[in-house]
PDB file of C-alpha atoms in Angstrom:
ATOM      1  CA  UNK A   1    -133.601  65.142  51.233  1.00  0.00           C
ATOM      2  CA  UNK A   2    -134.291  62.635  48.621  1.00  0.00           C
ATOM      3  CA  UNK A   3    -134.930  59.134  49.595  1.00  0.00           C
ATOM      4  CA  UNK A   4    -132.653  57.533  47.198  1.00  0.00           C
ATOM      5  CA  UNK A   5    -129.232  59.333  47.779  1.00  0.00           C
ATOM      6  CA  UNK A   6    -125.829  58.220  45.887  1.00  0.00           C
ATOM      7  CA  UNK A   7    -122.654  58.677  48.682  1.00  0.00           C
ATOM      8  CA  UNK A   8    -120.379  59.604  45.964  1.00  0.00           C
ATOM      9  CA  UNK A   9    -122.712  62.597  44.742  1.00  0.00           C
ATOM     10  CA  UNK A  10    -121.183  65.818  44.990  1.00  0.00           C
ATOM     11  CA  UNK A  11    -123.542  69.016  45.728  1.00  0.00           C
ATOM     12  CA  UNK A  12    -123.241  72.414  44.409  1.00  0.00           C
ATOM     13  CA  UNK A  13    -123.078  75.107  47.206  1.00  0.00           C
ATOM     14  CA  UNK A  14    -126.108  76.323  45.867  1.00  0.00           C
ATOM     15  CA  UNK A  15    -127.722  72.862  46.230  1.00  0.00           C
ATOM     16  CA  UNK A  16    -126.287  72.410  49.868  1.00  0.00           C
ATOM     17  CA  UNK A  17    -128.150  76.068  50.542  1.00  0.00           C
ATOM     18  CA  UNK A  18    -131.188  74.561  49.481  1.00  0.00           C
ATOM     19  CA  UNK A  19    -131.014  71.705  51.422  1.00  0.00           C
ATOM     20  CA  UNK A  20    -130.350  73.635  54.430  1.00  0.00           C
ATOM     21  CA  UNK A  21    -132.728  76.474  53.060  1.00  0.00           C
ATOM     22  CA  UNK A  22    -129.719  78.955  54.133  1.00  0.00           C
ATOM     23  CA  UNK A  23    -127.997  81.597  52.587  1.00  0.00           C
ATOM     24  CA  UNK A  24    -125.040  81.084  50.270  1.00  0.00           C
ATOM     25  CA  UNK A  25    -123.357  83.620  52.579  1.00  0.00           C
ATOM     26  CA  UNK A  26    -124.115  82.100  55.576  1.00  0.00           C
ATOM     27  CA  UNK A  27    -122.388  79.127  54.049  1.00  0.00           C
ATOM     28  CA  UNK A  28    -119.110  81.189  53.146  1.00  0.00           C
ATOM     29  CA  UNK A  29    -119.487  82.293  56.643  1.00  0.00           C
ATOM     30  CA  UNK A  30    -119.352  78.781  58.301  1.00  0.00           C
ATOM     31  CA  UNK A  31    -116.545  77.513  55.884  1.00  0.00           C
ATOM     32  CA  UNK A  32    -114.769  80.802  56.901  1.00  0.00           C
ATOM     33  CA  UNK A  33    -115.163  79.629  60.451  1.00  0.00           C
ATOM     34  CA  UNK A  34    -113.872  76.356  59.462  1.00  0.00           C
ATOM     35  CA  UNK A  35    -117.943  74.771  60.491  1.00  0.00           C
ATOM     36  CA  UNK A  36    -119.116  73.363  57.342  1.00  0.00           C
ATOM     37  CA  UNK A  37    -119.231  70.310  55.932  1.00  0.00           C
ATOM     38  CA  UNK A  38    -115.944  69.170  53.892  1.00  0.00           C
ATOM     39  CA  UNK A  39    -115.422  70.936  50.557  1.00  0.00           C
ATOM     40  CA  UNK A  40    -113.406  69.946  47.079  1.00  0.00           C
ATOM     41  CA  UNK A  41    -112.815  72.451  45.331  1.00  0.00           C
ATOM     42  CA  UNK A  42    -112.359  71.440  41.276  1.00  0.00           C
ATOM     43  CA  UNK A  43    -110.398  72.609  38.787  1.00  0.00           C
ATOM     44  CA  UNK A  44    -112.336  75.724  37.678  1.00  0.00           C
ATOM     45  CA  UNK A  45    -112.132  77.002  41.098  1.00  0.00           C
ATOM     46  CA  UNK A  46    -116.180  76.312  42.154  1.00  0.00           C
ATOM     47  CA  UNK A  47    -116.753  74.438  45.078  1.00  0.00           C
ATOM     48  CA  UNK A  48    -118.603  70.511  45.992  1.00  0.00           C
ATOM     49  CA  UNK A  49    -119.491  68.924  48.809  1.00  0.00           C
ATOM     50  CA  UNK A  50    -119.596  65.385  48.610  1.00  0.00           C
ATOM     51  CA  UNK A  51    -122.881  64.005  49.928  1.00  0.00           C
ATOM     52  CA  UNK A  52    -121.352  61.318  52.465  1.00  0.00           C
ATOM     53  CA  UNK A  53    -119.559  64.513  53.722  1.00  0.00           C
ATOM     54  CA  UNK A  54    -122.850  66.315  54.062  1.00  0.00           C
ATOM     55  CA  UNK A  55    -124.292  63.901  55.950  1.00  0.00           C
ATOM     56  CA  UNK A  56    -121.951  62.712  58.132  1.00  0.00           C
ATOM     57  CA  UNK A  57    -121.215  66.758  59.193  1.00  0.00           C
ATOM     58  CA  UNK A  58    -125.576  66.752  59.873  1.00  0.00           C
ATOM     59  CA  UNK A  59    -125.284  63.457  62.227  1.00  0.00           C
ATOM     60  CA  UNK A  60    -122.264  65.372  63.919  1.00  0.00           C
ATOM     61  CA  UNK A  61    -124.555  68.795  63.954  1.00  0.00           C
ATOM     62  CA  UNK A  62    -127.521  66.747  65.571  1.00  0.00           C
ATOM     63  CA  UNK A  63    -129.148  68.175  68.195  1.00  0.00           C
ATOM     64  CA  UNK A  64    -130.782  65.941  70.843  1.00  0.00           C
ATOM     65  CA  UNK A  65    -134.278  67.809  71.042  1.00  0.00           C
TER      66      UNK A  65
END
């Protein structure tokens, strides 16, 4: 992730995928399931995730190891 991150950014699904280095389908999948990380979805019908979303869902998705 970068170091410098901006709370109000919102990320692509494709960008999420990367970030996760996961399928888009896998993705679909969990939002399916109702598991992913808050969407918006915008006017043209394409789907964001805000990035204060993203990474409060990852603190909630840590796993003590």
């Amino acid at each position: 992730m970068p170091s410098a991150t901006k709370p109000n950014e919102k990320l692509t699904v494709r960008q999420l995928c990367e970030e996760l280095q996961i399928s888009p389908s896998t993705f679909y999948d969990w939002r399916q399931k109702g598991t992913a990380p808050k969407c918006i979805r915008i006017p043209n019908g394409d789907i964001r995730i805000r990035r204060s979303d993203f990474e409060k869902w990852l603190d909630e998705h840590e796993d003590a190891a």
